[in-house]
Short mmCIF file of C-alpha atoms in Angstrom, two decimals:
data_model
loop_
_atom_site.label_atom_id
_atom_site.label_comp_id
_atom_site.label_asym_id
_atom_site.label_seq_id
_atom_site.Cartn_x
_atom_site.Cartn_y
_atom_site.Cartn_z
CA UNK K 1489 0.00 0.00 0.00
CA UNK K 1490 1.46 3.50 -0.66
CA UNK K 1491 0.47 6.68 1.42
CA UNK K 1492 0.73 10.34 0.31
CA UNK K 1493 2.50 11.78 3.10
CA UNK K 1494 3.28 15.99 3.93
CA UNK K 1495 6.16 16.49 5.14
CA UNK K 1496 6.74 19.99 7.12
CA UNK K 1497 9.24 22.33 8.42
CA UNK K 1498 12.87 20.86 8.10
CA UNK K 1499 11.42 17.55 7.06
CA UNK K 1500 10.30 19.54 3.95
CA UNK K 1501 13.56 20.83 3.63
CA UNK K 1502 15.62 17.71 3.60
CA UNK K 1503 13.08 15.96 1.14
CA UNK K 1504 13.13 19.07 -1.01
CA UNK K 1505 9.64 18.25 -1.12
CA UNK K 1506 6.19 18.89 0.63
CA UNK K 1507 5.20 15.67 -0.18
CA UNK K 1508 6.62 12.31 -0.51
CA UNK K 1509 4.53 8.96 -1.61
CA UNK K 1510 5.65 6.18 0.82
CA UNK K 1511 5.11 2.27 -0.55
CA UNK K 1512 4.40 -1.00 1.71
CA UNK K 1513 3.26 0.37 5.01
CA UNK K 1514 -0.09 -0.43 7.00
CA UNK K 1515 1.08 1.49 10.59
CA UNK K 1516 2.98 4.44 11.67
CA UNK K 1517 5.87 2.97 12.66
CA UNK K 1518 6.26 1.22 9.32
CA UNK K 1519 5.78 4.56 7.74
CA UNK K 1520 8.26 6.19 10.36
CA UNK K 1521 10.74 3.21 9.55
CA UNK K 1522 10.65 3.96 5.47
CA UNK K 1523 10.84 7.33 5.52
CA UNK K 1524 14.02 7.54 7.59
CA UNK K 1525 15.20 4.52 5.43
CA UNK K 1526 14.52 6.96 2.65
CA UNK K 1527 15.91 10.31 4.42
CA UNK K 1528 18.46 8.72 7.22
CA UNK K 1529 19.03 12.03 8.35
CA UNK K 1530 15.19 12.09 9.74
CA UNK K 1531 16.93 9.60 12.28
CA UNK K 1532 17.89 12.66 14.09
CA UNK K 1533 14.74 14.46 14.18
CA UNK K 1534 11.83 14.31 16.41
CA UNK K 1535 8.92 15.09 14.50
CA UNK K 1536 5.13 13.75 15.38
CA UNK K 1537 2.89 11.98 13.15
CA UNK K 1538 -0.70 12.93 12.57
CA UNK K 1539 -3.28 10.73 10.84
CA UNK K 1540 -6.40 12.33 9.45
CA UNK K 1541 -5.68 15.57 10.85
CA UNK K 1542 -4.89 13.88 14.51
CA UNK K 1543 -1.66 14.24 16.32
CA UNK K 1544 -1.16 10.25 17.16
CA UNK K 1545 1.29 8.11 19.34
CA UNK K 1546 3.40 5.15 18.14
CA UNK K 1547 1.95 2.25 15.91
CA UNK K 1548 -1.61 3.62 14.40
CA UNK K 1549 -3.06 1.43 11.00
CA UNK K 1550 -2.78 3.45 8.65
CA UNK K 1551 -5.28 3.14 5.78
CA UNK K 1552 -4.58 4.05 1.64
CA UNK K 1553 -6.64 7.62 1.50
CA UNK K 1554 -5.63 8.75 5.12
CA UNK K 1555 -4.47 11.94 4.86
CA UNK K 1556 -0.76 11.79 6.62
CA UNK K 1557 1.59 14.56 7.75
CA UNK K 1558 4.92 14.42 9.32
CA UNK K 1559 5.55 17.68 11.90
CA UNK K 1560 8.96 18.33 13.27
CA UNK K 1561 9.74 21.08 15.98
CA UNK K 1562 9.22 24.99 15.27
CA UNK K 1563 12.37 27.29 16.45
CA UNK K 1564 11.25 30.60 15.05
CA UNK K 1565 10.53 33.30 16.66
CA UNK F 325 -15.11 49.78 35.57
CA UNK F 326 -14.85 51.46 31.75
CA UNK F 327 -14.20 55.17 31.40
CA UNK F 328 -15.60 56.97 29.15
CA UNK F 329 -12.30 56.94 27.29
CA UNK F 330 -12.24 53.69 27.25
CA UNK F 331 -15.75 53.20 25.81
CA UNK F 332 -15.21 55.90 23.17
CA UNK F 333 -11.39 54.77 22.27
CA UNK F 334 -12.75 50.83 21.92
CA UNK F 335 -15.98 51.49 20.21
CA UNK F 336 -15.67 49.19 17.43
CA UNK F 337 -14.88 46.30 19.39
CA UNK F 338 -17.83 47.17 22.02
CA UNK F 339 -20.19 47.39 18.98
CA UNK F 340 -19.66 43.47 18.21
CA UNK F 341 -21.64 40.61 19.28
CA UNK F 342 -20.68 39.04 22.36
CA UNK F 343 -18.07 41.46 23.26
CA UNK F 344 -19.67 44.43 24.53
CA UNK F 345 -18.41 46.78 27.78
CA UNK F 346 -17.72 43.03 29.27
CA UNK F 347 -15.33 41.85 27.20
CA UNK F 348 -13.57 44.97 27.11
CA UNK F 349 -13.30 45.08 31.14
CA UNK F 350 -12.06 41.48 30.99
CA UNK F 351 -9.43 43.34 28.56
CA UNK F 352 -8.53 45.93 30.83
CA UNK F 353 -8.68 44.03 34.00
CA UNK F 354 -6.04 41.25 32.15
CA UNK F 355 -2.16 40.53 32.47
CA UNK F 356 -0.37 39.33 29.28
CA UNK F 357 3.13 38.93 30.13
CA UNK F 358 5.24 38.38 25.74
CA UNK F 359 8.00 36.48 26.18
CA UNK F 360 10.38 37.84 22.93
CA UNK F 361 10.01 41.09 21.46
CA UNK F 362 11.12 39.97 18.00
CA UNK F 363 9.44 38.86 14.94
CA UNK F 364 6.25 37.28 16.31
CA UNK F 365 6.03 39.49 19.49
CA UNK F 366 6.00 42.93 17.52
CA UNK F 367 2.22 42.01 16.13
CA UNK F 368 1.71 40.41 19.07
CA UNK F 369 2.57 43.37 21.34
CA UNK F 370 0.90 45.96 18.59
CA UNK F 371 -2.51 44.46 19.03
CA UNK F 372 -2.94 43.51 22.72
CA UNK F 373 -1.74 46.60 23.22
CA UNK F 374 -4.13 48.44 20.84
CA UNK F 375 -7.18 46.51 22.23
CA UNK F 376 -6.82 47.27 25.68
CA UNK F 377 -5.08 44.48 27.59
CA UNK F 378 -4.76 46.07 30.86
CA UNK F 379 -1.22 45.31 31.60
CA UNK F 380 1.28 44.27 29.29
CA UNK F 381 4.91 42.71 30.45
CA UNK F 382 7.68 42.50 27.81
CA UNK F 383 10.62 39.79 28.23
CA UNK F 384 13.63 40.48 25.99
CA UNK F 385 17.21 40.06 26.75
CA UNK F 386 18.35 41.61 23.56
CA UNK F 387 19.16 44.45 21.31
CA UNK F 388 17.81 45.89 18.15
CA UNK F 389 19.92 44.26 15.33
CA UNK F 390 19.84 45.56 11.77
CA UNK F 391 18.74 42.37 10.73
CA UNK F 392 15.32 42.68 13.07
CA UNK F 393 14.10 45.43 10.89
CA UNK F 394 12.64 43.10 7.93
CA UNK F 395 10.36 41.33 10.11
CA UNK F 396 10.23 43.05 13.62
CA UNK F 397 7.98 46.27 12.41
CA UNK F 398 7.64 48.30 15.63
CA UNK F 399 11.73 48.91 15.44
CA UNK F 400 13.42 51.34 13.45
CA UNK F 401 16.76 52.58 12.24
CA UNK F 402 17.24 55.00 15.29
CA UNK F 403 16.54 52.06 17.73
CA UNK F 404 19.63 49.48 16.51
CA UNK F 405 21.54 48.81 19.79
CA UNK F 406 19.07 49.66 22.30
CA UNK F 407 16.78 47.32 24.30
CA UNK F 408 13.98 45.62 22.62
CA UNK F 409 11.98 45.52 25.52
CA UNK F 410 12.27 49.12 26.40
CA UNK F 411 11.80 50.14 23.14
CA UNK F 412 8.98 47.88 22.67
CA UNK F 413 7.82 49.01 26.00
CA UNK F 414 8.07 53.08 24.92
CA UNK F 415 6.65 52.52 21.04
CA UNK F 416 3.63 50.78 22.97
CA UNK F 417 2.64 53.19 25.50
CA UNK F 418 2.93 55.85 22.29
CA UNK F 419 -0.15 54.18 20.60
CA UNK F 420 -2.19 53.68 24.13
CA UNK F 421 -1.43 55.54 27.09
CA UNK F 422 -4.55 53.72 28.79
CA UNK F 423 -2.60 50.65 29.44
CA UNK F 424 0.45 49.60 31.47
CA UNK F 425 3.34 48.18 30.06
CA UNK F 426 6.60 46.72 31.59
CA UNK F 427 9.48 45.78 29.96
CA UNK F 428 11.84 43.40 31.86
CA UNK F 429 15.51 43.51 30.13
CA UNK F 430 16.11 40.08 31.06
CA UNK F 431 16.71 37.02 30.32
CA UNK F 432 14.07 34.17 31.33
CA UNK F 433 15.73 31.41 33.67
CA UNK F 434 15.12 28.72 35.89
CA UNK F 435 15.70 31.31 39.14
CA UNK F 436 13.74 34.02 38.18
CA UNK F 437 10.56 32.92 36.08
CA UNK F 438 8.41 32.10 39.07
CA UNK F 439 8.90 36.65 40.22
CA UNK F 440 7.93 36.85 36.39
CA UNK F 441 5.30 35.07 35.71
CA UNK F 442 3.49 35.61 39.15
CA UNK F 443 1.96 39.12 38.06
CA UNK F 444 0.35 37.46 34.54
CA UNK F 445 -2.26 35.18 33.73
CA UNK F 446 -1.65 34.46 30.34
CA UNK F 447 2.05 33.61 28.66
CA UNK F 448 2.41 34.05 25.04
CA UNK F 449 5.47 32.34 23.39
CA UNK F 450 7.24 34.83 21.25
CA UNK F 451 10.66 32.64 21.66
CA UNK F 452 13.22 31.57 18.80
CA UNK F 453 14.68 28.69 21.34
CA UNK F 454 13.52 25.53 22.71
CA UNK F 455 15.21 26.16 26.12
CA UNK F 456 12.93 29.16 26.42
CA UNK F 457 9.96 27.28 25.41
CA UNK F 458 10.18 24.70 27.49
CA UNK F 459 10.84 26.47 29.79
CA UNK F 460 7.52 28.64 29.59
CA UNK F 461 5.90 25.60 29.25
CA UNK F 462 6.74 23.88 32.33
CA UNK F 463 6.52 27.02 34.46
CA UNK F 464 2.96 27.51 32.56
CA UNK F 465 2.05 24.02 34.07
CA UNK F 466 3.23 24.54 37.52
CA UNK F 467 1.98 27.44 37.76
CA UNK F 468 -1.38 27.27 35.92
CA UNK F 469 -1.06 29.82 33.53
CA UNK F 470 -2.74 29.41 30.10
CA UNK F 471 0.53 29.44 27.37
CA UNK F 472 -0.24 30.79 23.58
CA UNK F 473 2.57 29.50 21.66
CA UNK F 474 4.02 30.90 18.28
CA UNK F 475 6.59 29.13 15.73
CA UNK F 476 7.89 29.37 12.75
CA UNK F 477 10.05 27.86 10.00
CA UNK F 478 10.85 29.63 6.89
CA UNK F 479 7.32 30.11 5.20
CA UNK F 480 5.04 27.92 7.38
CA UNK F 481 4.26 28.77 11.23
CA UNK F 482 2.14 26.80 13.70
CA UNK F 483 -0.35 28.37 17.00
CA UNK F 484 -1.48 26.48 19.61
CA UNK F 485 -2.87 26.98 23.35
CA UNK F 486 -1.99 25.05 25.99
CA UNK F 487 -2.82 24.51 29.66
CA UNK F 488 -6.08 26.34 29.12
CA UNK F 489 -7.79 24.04 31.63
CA UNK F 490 -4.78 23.58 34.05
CA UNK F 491 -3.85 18.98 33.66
CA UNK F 492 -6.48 18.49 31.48
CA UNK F 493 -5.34 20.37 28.81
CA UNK F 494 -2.69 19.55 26.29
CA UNK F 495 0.76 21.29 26.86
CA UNK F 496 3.68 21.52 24.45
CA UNK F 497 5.21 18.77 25.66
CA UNK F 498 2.14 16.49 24.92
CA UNK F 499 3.36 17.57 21.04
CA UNK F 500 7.30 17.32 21.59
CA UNK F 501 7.78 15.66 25.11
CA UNK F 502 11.76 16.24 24.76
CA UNK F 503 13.89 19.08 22.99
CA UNK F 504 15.24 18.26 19.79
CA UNK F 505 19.18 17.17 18.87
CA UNK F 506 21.82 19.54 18.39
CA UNK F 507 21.63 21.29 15.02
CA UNK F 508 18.37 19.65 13.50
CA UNK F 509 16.13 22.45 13.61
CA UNK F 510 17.38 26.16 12.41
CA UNK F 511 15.80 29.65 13.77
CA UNK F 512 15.14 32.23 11.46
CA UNK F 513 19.05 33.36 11.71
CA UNK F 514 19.94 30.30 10.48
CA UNK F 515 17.16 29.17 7.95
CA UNK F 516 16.12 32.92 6.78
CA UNK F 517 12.73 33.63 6.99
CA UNK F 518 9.78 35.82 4.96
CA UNK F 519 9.10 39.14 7.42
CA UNK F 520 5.53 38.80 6.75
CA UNK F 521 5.23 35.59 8.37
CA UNK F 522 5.47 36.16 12.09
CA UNK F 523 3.45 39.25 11.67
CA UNK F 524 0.49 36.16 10.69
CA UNK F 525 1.27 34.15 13.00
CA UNK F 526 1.54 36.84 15.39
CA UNK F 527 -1.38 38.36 14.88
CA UNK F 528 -3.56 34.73 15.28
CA UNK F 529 -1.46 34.53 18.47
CA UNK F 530 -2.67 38.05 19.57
CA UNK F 531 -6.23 36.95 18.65
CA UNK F 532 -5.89 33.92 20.45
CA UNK F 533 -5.05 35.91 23.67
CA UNK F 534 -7.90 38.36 22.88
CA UNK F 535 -10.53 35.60 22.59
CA UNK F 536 -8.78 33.61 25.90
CA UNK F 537 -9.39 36.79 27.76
CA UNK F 538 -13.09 37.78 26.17
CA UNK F 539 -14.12 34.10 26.46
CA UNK F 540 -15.11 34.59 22.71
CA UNK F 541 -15.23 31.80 20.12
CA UNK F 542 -13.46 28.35 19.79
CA UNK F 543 -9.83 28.93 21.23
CA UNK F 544 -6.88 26.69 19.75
CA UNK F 545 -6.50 24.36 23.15
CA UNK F 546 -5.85 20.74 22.02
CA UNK F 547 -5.47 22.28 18.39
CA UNK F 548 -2.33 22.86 16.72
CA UNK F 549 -3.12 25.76 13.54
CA UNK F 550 -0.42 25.18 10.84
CA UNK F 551 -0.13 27.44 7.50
CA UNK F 552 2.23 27.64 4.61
CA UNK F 553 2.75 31.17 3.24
CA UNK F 554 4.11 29.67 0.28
CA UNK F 555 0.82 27.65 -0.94
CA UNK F 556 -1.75 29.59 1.81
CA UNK F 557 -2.61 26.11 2.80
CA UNK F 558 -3.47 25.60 6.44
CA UNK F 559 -4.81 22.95 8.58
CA UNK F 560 -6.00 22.17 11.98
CA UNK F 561 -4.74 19.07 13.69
CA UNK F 562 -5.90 17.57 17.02
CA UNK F 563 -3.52 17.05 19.93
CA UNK F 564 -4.50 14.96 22.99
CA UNK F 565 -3.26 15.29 26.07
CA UNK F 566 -0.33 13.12 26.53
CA UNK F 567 -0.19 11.36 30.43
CA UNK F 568 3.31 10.00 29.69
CA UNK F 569 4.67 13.11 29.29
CA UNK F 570 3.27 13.87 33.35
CA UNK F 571 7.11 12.18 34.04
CA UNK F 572 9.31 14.33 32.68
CA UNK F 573 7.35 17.62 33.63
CA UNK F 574 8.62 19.25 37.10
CA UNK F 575 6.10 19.21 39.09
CA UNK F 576 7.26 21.90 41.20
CA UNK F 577 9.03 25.17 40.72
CA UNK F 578 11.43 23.85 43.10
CA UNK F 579 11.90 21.58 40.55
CA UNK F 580 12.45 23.84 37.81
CA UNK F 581 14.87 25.93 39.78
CA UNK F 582 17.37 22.67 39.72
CA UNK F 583 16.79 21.74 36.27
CA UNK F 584 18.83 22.35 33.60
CA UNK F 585 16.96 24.57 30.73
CA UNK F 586 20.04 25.40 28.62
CA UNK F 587 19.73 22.92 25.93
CA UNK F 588 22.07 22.00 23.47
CA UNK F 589 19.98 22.84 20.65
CA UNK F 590 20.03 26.75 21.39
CA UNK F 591 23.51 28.24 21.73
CA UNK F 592 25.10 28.44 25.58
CA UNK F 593 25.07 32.22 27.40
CA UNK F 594 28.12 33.29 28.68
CA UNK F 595 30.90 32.13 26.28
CA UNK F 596 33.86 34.74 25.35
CA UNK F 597 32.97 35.84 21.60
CA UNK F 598 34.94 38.43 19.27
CA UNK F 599 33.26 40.44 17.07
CA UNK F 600 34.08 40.40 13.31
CA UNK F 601 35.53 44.05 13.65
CA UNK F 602 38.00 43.06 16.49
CA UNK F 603 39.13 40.36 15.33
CA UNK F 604 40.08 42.03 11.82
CA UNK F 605 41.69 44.65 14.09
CA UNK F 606 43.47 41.89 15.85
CA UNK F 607 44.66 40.23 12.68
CA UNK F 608 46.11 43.58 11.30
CA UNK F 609 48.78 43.93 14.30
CA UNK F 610 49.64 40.65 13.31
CA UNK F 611 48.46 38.86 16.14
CA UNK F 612 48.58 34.89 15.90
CA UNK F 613 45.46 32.85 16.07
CA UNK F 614 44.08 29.41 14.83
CA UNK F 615 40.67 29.33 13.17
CA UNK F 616 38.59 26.60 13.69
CA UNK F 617 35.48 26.13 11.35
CA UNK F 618 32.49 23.79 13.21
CA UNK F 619 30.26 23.33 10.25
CA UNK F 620 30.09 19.87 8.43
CA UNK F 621 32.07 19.67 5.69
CA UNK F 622 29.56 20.24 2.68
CA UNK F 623 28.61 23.45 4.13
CA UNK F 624 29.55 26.94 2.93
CA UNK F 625 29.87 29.41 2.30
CA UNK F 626 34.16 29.63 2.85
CA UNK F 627 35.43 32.30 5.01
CA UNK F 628 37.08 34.98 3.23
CA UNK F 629 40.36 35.41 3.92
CA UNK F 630 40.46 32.92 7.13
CA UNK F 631 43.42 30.17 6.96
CA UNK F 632 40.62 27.74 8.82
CA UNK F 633 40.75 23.83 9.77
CA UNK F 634 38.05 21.92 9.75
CA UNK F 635 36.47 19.98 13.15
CA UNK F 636 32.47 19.70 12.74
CA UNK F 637 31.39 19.77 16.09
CA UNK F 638 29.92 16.78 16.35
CA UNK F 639 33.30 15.27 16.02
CA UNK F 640 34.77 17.96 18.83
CA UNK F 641 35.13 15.91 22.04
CA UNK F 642 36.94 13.36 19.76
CA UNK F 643 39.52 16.18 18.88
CA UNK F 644 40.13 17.50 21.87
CA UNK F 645 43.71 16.94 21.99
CA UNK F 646 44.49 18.75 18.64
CA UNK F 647 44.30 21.70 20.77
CA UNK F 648 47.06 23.41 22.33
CA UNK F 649 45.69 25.77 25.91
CA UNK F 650 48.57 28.26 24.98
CA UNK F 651 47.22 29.42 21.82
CA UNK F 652 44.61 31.43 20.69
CA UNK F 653 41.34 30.30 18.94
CA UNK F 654 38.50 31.76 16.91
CA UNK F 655 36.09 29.09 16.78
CA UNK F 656 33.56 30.01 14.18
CA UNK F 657 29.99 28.32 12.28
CA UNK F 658 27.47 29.99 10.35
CA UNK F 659 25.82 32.02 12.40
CA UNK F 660 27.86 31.55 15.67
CA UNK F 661 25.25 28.75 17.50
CA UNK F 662 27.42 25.60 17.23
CA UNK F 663 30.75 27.52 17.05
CA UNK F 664 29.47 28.71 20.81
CA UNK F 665 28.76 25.45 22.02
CA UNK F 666 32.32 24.39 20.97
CA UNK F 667 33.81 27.40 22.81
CA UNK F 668 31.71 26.00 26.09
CA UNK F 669 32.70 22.21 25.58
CA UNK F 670 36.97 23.74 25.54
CA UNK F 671 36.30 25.84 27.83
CA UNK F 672 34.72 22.91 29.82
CA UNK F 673 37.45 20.51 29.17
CA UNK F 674 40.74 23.06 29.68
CA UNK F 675 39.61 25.55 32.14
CA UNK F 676 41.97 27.64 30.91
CA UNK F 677 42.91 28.62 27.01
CA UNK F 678 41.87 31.52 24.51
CA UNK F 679 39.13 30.17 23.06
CA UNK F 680 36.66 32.60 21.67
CA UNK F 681 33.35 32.56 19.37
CA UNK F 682 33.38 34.48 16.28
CA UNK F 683 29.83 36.66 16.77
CA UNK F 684 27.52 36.28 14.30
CA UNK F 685 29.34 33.38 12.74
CA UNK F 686 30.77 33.38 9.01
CA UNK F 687 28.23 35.66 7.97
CA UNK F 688 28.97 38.52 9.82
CA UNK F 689 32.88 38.12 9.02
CA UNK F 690 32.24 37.32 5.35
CA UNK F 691 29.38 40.30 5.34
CA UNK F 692 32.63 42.64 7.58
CA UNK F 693 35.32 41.80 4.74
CA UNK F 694 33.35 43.31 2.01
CA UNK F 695 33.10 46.49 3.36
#
């Protein structure tokens, strides 16, 4: 199964991308372990995961037309 | 109890539905204390100030930089050098001599938030560091103040409100429990940023406070409001409160007096810098120094005119014998964040030695050479 996912901040940066398509993942954590397979900078980063516009915890099913997102930490000011 | 001054001065917010002479003596009657008087706290400031907010306290440690100007709009050219938070503090009580304003040209720390927060109910987030922030936020929680936080990267910015409803409400670290790794996540000096920007997320921050205080409206607690400039998309995603995170909160301000909020993903205080014009003045009665450049290898732009090596400061502690305590060095980055934290870890590990951080990083020298 592939997700759309949006990527934000510094994630965004790295990717050069605001959005990446992600293949063979049914959970977060599977979707957390291929993108930083993809990006293994990400390693480094904490960001959060929302699913359908929710900010979730570790190791959600994720479904084909969920709408994803990937937030890392603001510093601006 | 409204004056007539009052009621003539705020007549267009009186006239609205559901606002009326309450919500403006909710308004006058409230303490916002703005922690940062840069690029989100200028529209902040403007508009609480503007609306009424009884008394207004200003945090800023800082002065007005040339660099502020594009994005912080209630500074101008005459103000460069001075204190943001007194001039914030003067420009404000220009535009409404009805309200208070303090400005407190400090720093926010561990030993003396509790004295600064205790005169406020509401804390808005105006930061560009995670030790600040989490700092606010913890004190917010301990001390049951309602927190409107601000960020922003680049072109996108986020608003949120937390510990509206003292432990049942969602708090930052519900969203980011722990601060991030050195050198992951740039401020605006690092990764630029559009000067319209924080004057939007500002100004929903502002209205946040305004609609807090007036009870008006759905207010952003367990929300998190993110927008792109770039593509004017924005979204609104739902945070929960997070019990976990209950364990790594102080519970007391005891507590937060012996923790350490200095994190190593904002630059140290206190670390012997050079400015770029000293140290060209230095160089020119041909006085010896070593240069050490901190950035990872792929990163530029060179220093003009520098004779550098390179140790990326992740790979410092491993390097620590390359350097000699009887010399002299400039340790230098891009903007003078990591290069700091090197200049704390020698200092740390000789107790003695010239080591000193090049201010404002490559930039500022490269920017110094030209002229």
């Amino acid at each position: 199964m592939t997700v759309k996912t949006n990527l934000f901040g510094v994630l965004a940066d790295i990717a050069e991308s605001s959005a990446i398509e992600v293949e063979g993942v049914t959970t977060t954590n599977d979707l957390v372990r291929e993108v930083q397979k993809k990006f293994p900078s990400f390693h480094r980063i904490n960001f959060v995961v929302s699913v359908n516009r929710r900010v979730v915890s570790a190791g959600e099913n994720i479904s084909e037309n969920d709408e994803i997102a990937l937030l890392p930490p603001f510093s601006g000011g | 109890m409204l004056s007539n001054q009052d009621i003539s001065r705020y007549n267009r917010q009186l006239m609205l539905p559901g606002f009326g002479k309450s919500g403006q003596e909710k308004l006058k009657n409230s303490r916002v204390l703005v922690v940062g008087a840069g690029g989100l706290g200028a529209p902040v400031l403007q508009y609480l100030a503007a609306a009424g907010v009884g008394k207004i306290g200003i945090i800023d440690h800082d002065v007005v930089d040339e660099t502020n100007l594009q994005r912080q709009v209630i500074f101008d050219e005459k103000d460069i050098g001075k204190s943001k938070a007194e001039v914030a503090a003067r420009y404000l009580t220009q535009r409404n001599s009805l309200i208070s304003v303090q400005p407190f040209n400090q720093q926010l720390t561990p030993a003396n938030v509790e004295n600064l927060f205790s005169d406020f109910e509401i804390v808005v987030d105006c930061t560009d560091n995670f030790s600040s922030r989490y700092l606010i936020n913890d004190a917010c929680a301990v001390m049951e103040k309602v927190m409107v936080y601000g960020s922003i990267h680049r072109f996108q910015g986020q608003v949120s409100i937390f510990h509206l409803n003292g432990q049942d409400s969602p708090t930052y670290r519900c969203l980011f429990p722990e601060p991030p790794e050195p050198g992951t996540v740039q401020n605006c000096a690092e990764a630029g940023v559009l000067g319209v920007l924080p004057g939007l997320i500002g100004a929903i921050q502002a209205n946040e406070a305004i609609k807090i205080i007036t009870r008006l409206g759905d207010v952003l607690s367990g929300k998190l409001f993110m927008m792109d400039a770039l593509t004017m998309e924005s979204s609104l995603l739902e945070i929960s409160r997070n019990p976990n995170t209950d364990s790594i909160t102080p519970a007391t301000m005891q507590e937060i007096r012996n923790s350490r909020y200095q994190f190593a993903c904002d630059a140290p205080t206190n670390v012997p810098e050079i400015t770029s014009a000293d140290l060209m003045n230095r160089l020119k009665n041909g006085e010896k120094m070593e240069f050490v450049d901190v950035r990872e290898p792929d990163e530029g732009p060179p220093p003009n005119e520098l004779a550098s090596r390179q140790i990326p400061l992740s790979e410092l502690d491993a390097q620590f014998d390359d350097f000699n305590p009887q010399k002299t060095y400039i340790l230098f980055c891009q903007v003078g964040r990591r290069s700091a934290w090197a200049v704390h870890q020698l200092k740390e590990k000789y107790q003695t030695g010239k080591f000193l951080n090049l201010k404002g990083g490559i930039e500022a020298w490269n920017q110094k050479n030209v002229e």
